[in-house]
Short mmCIF file of C-alpha atoms in Angstrom, two decimals:
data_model
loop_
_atom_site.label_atom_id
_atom_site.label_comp_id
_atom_site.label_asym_id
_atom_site.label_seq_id
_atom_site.Cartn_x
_atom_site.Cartn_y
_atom_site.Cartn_z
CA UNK A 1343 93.63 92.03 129.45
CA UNK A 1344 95.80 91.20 126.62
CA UNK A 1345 98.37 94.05 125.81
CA UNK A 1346 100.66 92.60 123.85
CA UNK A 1347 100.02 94.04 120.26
CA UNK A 1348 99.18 91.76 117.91
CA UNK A 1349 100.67 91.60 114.36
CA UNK A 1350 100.59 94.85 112.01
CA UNK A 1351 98.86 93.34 109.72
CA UNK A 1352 95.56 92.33 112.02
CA UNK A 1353 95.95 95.74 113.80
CA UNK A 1354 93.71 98.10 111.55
CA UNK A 1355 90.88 95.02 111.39
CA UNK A 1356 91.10 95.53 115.37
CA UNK A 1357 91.15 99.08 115.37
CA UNK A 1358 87.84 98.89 113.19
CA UNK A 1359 85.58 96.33 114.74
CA UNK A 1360 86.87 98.04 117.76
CA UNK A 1361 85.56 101.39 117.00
CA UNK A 1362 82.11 100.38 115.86
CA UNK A 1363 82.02 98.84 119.27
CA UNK A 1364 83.42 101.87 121.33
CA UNK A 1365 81.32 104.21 119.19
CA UNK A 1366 78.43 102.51 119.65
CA UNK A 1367 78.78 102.06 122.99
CA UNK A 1368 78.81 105.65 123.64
CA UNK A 1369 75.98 106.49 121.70
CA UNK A 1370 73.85 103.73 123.86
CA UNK A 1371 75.30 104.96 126.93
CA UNK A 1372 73.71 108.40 126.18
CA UNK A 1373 69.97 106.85 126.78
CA UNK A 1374 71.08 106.68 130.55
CA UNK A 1375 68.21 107.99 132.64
CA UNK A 1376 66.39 108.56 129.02
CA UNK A 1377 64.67 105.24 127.76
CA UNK A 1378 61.47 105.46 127.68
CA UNK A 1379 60.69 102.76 130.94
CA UNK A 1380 63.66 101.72 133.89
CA UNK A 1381 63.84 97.79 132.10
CA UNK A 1382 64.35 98.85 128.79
CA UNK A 1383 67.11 100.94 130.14
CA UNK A 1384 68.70 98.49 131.79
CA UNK A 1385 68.97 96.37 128.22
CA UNK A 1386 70.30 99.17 126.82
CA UNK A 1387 72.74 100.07 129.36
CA UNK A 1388 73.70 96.23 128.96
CA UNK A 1389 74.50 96.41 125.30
CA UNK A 1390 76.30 99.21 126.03
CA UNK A 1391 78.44 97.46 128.68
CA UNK A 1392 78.87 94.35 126.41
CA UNK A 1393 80.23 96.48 123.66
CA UNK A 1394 82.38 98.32 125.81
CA UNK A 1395 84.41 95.33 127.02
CA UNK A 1396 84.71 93.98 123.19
CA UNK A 1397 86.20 97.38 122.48
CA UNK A 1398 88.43 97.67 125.29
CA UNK A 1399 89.60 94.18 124.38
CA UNK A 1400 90.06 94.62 120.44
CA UNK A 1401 91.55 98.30 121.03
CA UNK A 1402 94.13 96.55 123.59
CA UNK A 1403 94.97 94.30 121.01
CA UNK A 1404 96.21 97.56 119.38
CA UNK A 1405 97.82 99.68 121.74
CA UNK A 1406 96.75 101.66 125.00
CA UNK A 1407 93.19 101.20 124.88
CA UNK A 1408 92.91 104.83 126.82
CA UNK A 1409 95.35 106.71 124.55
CA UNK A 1410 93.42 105.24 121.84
CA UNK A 1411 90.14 106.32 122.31
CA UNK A 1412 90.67 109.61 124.13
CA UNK A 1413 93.50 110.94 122.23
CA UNK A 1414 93.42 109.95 118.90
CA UNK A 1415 91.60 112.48 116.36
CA UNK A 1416 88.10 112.02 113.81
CA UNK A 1417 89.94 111.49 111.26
CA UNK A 1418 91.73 108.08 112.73
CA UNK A 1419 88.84 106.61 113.71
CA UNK A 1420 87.93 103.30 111.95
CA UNK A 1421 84.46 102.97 112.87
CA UNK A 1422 81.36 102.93 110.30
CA UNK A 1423 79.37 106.08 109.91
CA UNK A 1424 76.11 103.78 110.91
CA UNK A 1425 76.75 103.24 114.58
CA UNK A 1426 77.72 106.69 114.88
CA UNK A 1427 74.91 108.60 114.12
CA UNK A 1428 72.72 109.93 116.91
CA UNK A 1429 70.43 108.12 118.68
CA UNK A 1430 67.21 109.81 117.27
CA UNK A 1431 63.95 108.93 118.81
CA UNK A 1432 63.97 105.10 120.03
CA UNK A 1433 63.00 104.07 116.72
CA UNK A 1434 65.83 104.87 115.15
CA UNK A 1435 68.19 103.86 117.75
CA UNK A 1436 66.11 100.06 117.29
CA UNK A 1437 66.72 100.37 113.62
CA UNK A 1438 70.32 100.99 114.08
CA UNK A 1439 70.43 98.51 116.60
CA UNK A 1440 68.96 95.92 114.53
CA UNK A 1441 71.01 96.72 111.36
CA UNK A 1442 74.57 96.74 113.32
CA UNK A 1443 73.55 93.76 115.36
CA UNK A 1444 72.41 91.67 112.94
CA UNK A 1445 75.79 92.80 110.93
CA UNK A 1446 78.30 91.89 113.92
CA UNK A 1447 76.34 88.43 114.77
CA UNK A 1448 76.97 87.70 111.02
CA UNK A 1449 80.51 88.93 110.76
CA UNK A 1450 81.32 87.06 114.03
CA UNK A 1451 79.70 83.59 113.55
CA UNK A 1452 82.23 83.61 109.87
CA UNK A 1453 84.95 84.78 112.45
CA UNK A 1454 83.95 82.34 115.34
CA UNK A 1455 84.09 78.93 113.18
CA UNK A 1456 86.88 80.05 111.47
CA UNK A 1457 91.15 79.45 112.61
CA UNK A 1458 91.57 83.29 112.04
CA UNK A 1459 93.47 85.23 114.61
CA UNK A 1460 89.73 86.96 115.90
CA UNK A 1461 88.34 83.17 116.25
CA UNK A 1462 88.56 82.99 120.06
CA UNK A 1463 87.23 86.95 120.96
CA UNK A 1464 84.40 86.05 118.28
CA UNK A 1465 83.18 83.46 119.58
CA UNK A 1466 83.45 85.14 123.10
CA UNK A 1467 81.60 87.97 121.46
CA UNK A 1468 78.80 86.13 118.89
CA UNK A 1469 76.90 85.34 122.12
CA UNK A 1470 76.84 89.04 123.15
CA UNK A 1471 75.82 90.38 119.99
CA UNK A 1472 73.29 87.52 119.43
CA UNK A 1473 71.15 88.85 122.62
CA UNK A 1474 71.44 92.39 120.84
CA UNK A 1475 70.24 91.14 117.77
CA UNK A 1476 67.24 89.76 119.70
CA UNK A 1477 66.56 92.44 121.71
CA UNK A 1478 66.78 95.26 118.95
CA UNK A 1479 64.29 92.20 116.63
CA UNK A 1480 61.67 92.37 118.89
CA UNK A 1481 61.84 95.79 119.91
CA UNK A 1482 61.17 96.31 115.59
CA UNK A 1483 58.11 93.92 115.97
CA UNK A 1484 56.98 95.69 118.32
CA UNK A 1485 56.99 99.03 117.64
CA UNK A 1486 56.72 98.19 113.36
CA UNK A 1487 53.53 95.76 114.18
CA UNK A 1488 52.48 98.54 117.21
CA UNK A 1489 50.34 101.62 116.54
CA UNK A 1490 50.20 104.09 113.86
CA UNK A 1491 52.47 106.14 115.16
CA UNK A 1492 55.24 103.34 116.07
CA UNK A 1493 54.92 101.92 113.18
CA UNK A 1494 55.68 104.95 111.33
CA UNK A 1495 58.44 106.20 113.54
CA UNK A 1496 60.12 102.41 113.34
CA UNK A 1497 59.93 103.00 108.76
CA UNK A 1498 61.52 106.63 109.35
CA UNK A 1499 64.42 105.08 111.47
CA UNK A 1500 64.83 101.84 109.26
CA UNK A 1501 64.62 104.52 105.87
CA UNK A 1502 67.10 107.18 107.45
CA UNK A 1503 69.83 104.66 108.21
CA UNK A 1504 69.16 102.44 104.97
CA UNK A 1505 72.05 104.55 103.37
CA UNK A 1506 75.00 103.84 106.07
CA UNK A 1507 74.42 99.86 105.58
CA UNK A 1508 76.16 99.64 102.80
CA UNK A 1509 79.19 100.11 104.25
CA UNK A 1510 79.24 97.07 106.56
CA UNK A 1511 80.46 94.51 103.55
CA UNK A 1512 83.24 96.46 102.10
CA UNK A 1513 85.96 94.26 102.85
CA UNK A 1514 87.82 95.17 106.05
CA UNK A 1515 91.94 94.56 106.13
CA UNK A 1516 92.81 91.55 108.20
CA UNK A 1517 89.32 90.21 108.73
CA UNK A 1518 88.97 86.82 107.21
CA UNK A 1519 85.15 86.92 106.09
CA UNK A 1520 83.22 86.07 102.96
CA UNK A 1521 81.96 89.30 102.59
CA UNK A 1522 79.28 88.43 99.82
CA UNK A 1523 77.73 86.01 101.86
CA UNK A 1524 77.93 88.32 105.16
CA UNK A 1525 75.94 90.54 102.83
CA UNK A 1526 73.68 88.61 101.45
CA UNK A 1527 72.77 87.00 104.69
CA UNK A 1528 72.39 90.60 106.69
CA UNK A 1529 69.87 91.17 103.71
CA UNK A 1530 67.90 88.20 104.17
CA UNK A 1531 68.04 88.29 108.11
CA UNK A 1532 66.76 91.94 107.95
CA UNK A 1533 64.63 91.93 105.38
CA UNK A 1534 62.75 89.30 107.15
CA UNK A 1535 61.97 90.59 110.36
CA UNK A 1536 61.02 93.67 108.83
CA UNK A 1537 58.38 92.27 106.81
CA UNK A 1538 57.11 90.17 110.01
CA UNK A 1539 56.85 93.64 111.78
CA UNK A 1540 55.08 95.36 108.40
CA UNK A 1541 57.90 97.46 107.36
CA UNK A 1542 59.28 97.55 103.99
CA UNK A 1543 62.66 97.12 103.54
CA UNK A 1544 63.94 100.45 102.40
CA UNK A 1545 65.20 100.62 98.45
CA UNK A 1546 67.32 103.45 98.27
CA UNK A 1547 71.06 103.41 97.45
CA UNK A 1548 73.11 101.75 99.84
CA UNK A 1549 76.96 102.29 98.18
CA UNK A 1550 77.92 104.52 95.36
CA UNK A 1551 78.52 108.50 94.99
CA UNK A 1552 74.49 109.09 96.50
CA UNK A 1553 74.73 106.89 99.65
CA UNK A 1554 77.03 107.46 102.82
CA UNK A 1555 79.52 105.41 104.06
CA UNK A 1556 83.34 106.12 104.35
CA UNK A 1557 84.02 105.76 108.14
CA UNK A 1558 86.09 102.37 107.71
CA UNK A 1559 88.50 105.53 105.33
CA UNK A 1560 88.35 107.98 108.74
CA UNK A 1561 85.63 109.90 106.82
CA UNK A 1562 82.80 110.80 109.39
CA UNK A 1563 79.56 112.01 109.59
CA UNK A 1564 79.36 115.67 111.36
CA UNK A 1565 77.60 114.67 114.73
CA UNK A 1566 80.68 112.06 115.42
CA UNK A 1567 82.64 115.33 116.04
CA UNK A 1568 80.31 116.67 118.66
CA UNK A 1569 79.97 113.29 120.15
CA UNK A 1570 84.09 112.65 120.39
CA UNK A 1571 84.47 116.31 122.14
CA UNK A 1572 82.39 115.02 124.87
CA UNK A 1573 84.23 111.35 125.12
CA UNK A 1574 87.46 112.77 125.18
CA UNK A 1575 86.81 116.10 127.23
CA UNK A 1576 88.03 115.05 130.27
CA UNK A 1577 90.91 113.19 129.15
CA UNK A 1578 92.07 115.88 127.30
CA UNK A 1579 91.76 118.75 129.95
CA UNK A 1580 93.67 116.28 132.15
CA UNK A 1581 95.93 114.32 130.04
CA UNK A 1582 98.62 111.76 132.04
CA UNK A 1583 96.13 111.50 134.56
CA UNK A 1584 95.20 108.05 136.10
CA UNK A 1585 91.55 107.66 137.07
CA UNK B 1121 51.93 104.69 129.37
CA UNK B 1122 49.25 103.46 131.52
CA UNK B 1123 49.87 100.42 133.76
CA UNK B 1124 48.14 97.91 132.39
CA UNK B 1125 50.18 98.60 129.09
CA UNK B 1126 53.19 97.58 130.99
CA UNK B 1127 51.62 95.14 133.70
CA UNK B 1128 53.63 93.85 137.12
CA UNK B 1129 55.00 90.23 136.61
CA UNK B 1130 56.94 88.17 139.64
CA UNK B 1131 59.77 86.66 138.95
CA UNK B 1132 61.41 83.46 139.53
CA UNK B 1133 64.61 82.62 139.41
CA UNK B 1134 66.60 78.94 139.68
CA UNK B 1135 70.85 79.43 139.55
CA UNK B 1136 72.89 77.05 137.99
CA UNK B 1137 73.32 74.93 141.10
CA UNK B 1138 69.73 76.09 142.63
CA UNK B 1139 66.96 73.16 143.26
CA UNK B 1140 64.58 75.31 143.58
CA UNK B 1141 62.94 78.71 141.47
CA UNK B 1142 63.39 81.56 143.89
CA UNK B 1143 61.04 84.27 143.37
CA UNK B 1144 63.53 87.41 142.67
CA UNK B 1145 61.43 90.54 142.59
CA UNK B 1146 59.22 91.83 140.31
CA UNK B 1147 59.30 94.07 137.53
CA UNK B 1148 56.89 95.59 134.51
CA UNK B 1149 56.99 94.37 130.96
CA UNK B 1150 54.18 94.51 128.25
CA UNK B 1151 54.38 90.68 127.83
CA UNK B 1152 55.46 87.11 128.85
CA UNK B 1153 58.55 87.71 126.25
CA UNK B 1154 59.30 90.97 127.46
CA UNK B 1155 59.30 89.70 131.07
CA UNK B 1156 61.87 87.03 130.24
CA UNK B 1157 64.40 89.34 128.63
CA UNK B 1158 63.86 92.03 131.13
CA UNK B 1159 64.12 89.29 133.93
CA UNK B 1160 67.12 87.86 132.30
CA UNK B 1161 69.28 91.45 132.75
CA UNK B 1162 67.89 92.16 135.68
CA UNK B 1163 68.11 88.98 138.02
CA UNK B 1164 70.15 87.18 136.32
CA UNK B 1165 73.45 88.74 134.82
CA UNK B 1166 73.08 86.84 132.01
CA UNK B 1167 74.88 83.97 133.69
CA UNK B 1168 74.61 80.59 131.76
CA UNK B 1169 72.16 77.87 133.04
CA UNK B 1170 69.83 78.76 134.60
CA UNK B 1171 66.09 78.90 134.40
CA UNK B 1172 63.54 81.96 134.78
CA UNK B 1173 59.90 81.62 135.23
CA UNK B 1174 57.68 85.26 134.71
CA UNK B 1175 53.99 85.25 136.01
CA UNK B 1176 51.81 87.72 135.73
CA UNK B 1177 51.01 89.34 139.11
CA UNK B 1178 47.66 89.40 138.21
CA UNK B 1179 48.28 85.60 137.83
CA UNK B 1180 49.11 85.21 141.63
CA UNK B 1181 46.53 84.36 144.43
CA UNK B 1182 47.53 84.76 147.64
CA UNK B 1183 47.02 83.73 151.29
CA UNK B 1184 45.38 86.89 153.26
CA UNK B 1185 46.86 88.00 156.20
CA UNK B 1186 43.53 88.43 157.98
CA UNK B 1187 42.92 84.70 158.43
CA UNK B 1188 46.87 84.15 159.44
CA UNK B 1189 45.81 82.34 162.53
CA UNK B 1190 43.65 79.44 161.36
CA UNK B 1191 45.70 78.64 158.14
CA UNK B 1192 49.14 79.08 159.61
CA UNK B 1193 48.63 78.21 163.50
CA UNK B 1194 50.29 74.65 163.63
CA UNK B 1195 48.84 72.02 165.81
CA UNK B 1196 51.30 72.13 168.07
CA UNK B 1197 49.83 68.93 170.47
CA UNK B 1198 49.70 66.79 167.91
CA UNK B 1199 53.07 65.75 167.63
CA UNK B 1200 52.51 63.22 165.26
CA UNK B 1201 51.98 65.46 162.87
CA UNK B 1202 56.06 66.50 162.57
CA UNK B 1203 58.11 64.15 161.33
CA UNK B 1204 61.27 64.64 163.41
CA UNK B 1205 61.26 61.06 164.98
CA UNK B 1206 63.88 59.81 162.83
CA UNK B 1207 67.65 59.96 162.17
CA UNK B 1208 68.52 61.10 159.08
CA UNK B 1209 71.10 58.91 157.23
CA UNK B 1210 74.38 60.64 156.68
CA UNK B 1211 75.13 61.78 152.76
CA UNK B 1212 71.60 62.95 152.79
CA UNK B 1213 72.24 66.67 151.35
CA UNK B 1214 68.99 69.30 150.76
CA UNK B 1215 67.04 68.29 153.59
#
């Protein structure tokens, strides 16, 4: 593992795309022993894993990868308010799934074919995130083209999440990305499979003073509190340990 | 869930280096698609090249055990019927 720190300047892009990734991690890791058959919880135990080891990398890049995600407080975190919100029924954790994945497998193909200082860990990581996006894009098919019932649990999750996408393309410091095109791309991408699996892409506001979205600011949503006390518990009732 | 929403498939497995599919295990997906992804984290690891084959268990006929002796009994006095009479030339690899 890399522990030199990189530059300042590419330290808070780091510390972001690393916390969606640690964040989201978590929340995956919480469908242990819950998914609804043993496969599918292997796939999502192996998203979870993948994301792990891009966090631990980026948050190296940083500092102590430890002290940073066990010690540091809500309000530091750099993580969107999307991959943080609870995992819901497994609609909703596909539709946040398949709007994050779809997001990083964007962001990190501009990153990959690019000279920027994320270049080598992107294109490390686009293969990762492409298997997520494919997994969480036919789990939407599925379950929006499936029964009634799936199909209207798989609109609810798309529709309740619709308002943290917007935060994804506001610019983040020290990534090199066209961020117009990462949006309008993440549109298209999405709004197709979505209308192959019958949904409809959800119209409400996605930036502005009605829609969510300031995580990237160390704003956060009020279940990323509950979900950091149980991260960091036991590093915090035993700090200086070494496990 | 019943199971035949989420049927049995076998699955086969050839590593990088392999020559042959291996059949890994088994395990339940709702289709062919599902199989291969399911397959893929399960047997596989996700290492690169290498080649998975799903079949539906269903899919599968199989020798029965009962008639063991006449289908699996080699004739053991007819000698000719093993090729073993021959050297084989040195270099010769997967034999």
């Amino acid at each position: 593992m890399n522990r030199a720190p990189v530059a300042a300047a590419l330290a808070p892009a780091a510390l972001a795309l690393g916390d969606d990734a640690l964040v989201l991690s978590h929340r995956l890791g919480e469908w242990a022993g819950h998914a609804p058959v043993l496969e599918e919880e292997v796939a999502l135990a192996n998203i979870a894993l993948d994301l792990l080891g891009q966090a631990r990398i980026l948050l190296s890049l940083v500092g102590d990868e430890d002290e940073l995600a066990y010690l540091r407080e809500e309000r530091t975190f750099r993580n969107l308010q999307l991959v943080e919100q609870p995992n819901g029924d497994f609609a909703q954790t596909i539709a946040r799934q398949l709007y994050f994945s779809t997001y990083q497998e964007l962001l990190y193909g501009q990153l990959a074919s690019g000279d920027g200082a994320f270049a080598p860990l992107a294109a490390k990581a686009v293969k990762e995130v492409a298997y997520h996006r494919d997994h969480a894009e036919h789990w939407t098919l599925r379950l929006g083209d499936g029964t009634d019932e799936s199909h209207g649990r798989m609109q609810r999750g798309c529709d309740a999440l619709w308002r943290f996408t917007g935060e994804m393309f506001q610019p983040v410091e020290g990534v090199d990305a066209d961020w117009q095109k990462l949006e309008d791309d993440w549109r298209e991408s999405v709004g197709t499979v979505l209308g192959r699996a019958t949904l409809t892409v959800p119209d409400g506001p996605r930036s502005g003073a009605w829609a969510a979205g300031a995580g990237r600011q160390g704003l956060h949503t009020e279940p990323f509190g509950r979900m950091l006390a149980e991260m960091q518990h036991l590093h915090r009732s035993h700090p200086g340990a070494t496990w | 869930m019943t199971s035949s929403d989420w049927p049995l498939w076998e699955v086969f497995v050839r590593s990088r280096r392999g020559l042959s599919h291996t059949h890994a295990g088994s395990l339940h997906a709702p289709d062919a698609e599902m199989a291969l992804r399911n397959a893929r984290d399960l047997y596989t690891r996700r290492s690169e090249g290498v080649s998975l084959w799903v079949v539906p268990s269903s899919a599968i006929t199989a020798s029965s055990p009962d008639e063991k002796d006449p289908f699996f009994e080699p004739a053991a006095d007819k000698p000719y019927r093993h090729p073993t009479f021959y050297e084989i030339p040195e270099g010769v690899r997967h034999l």
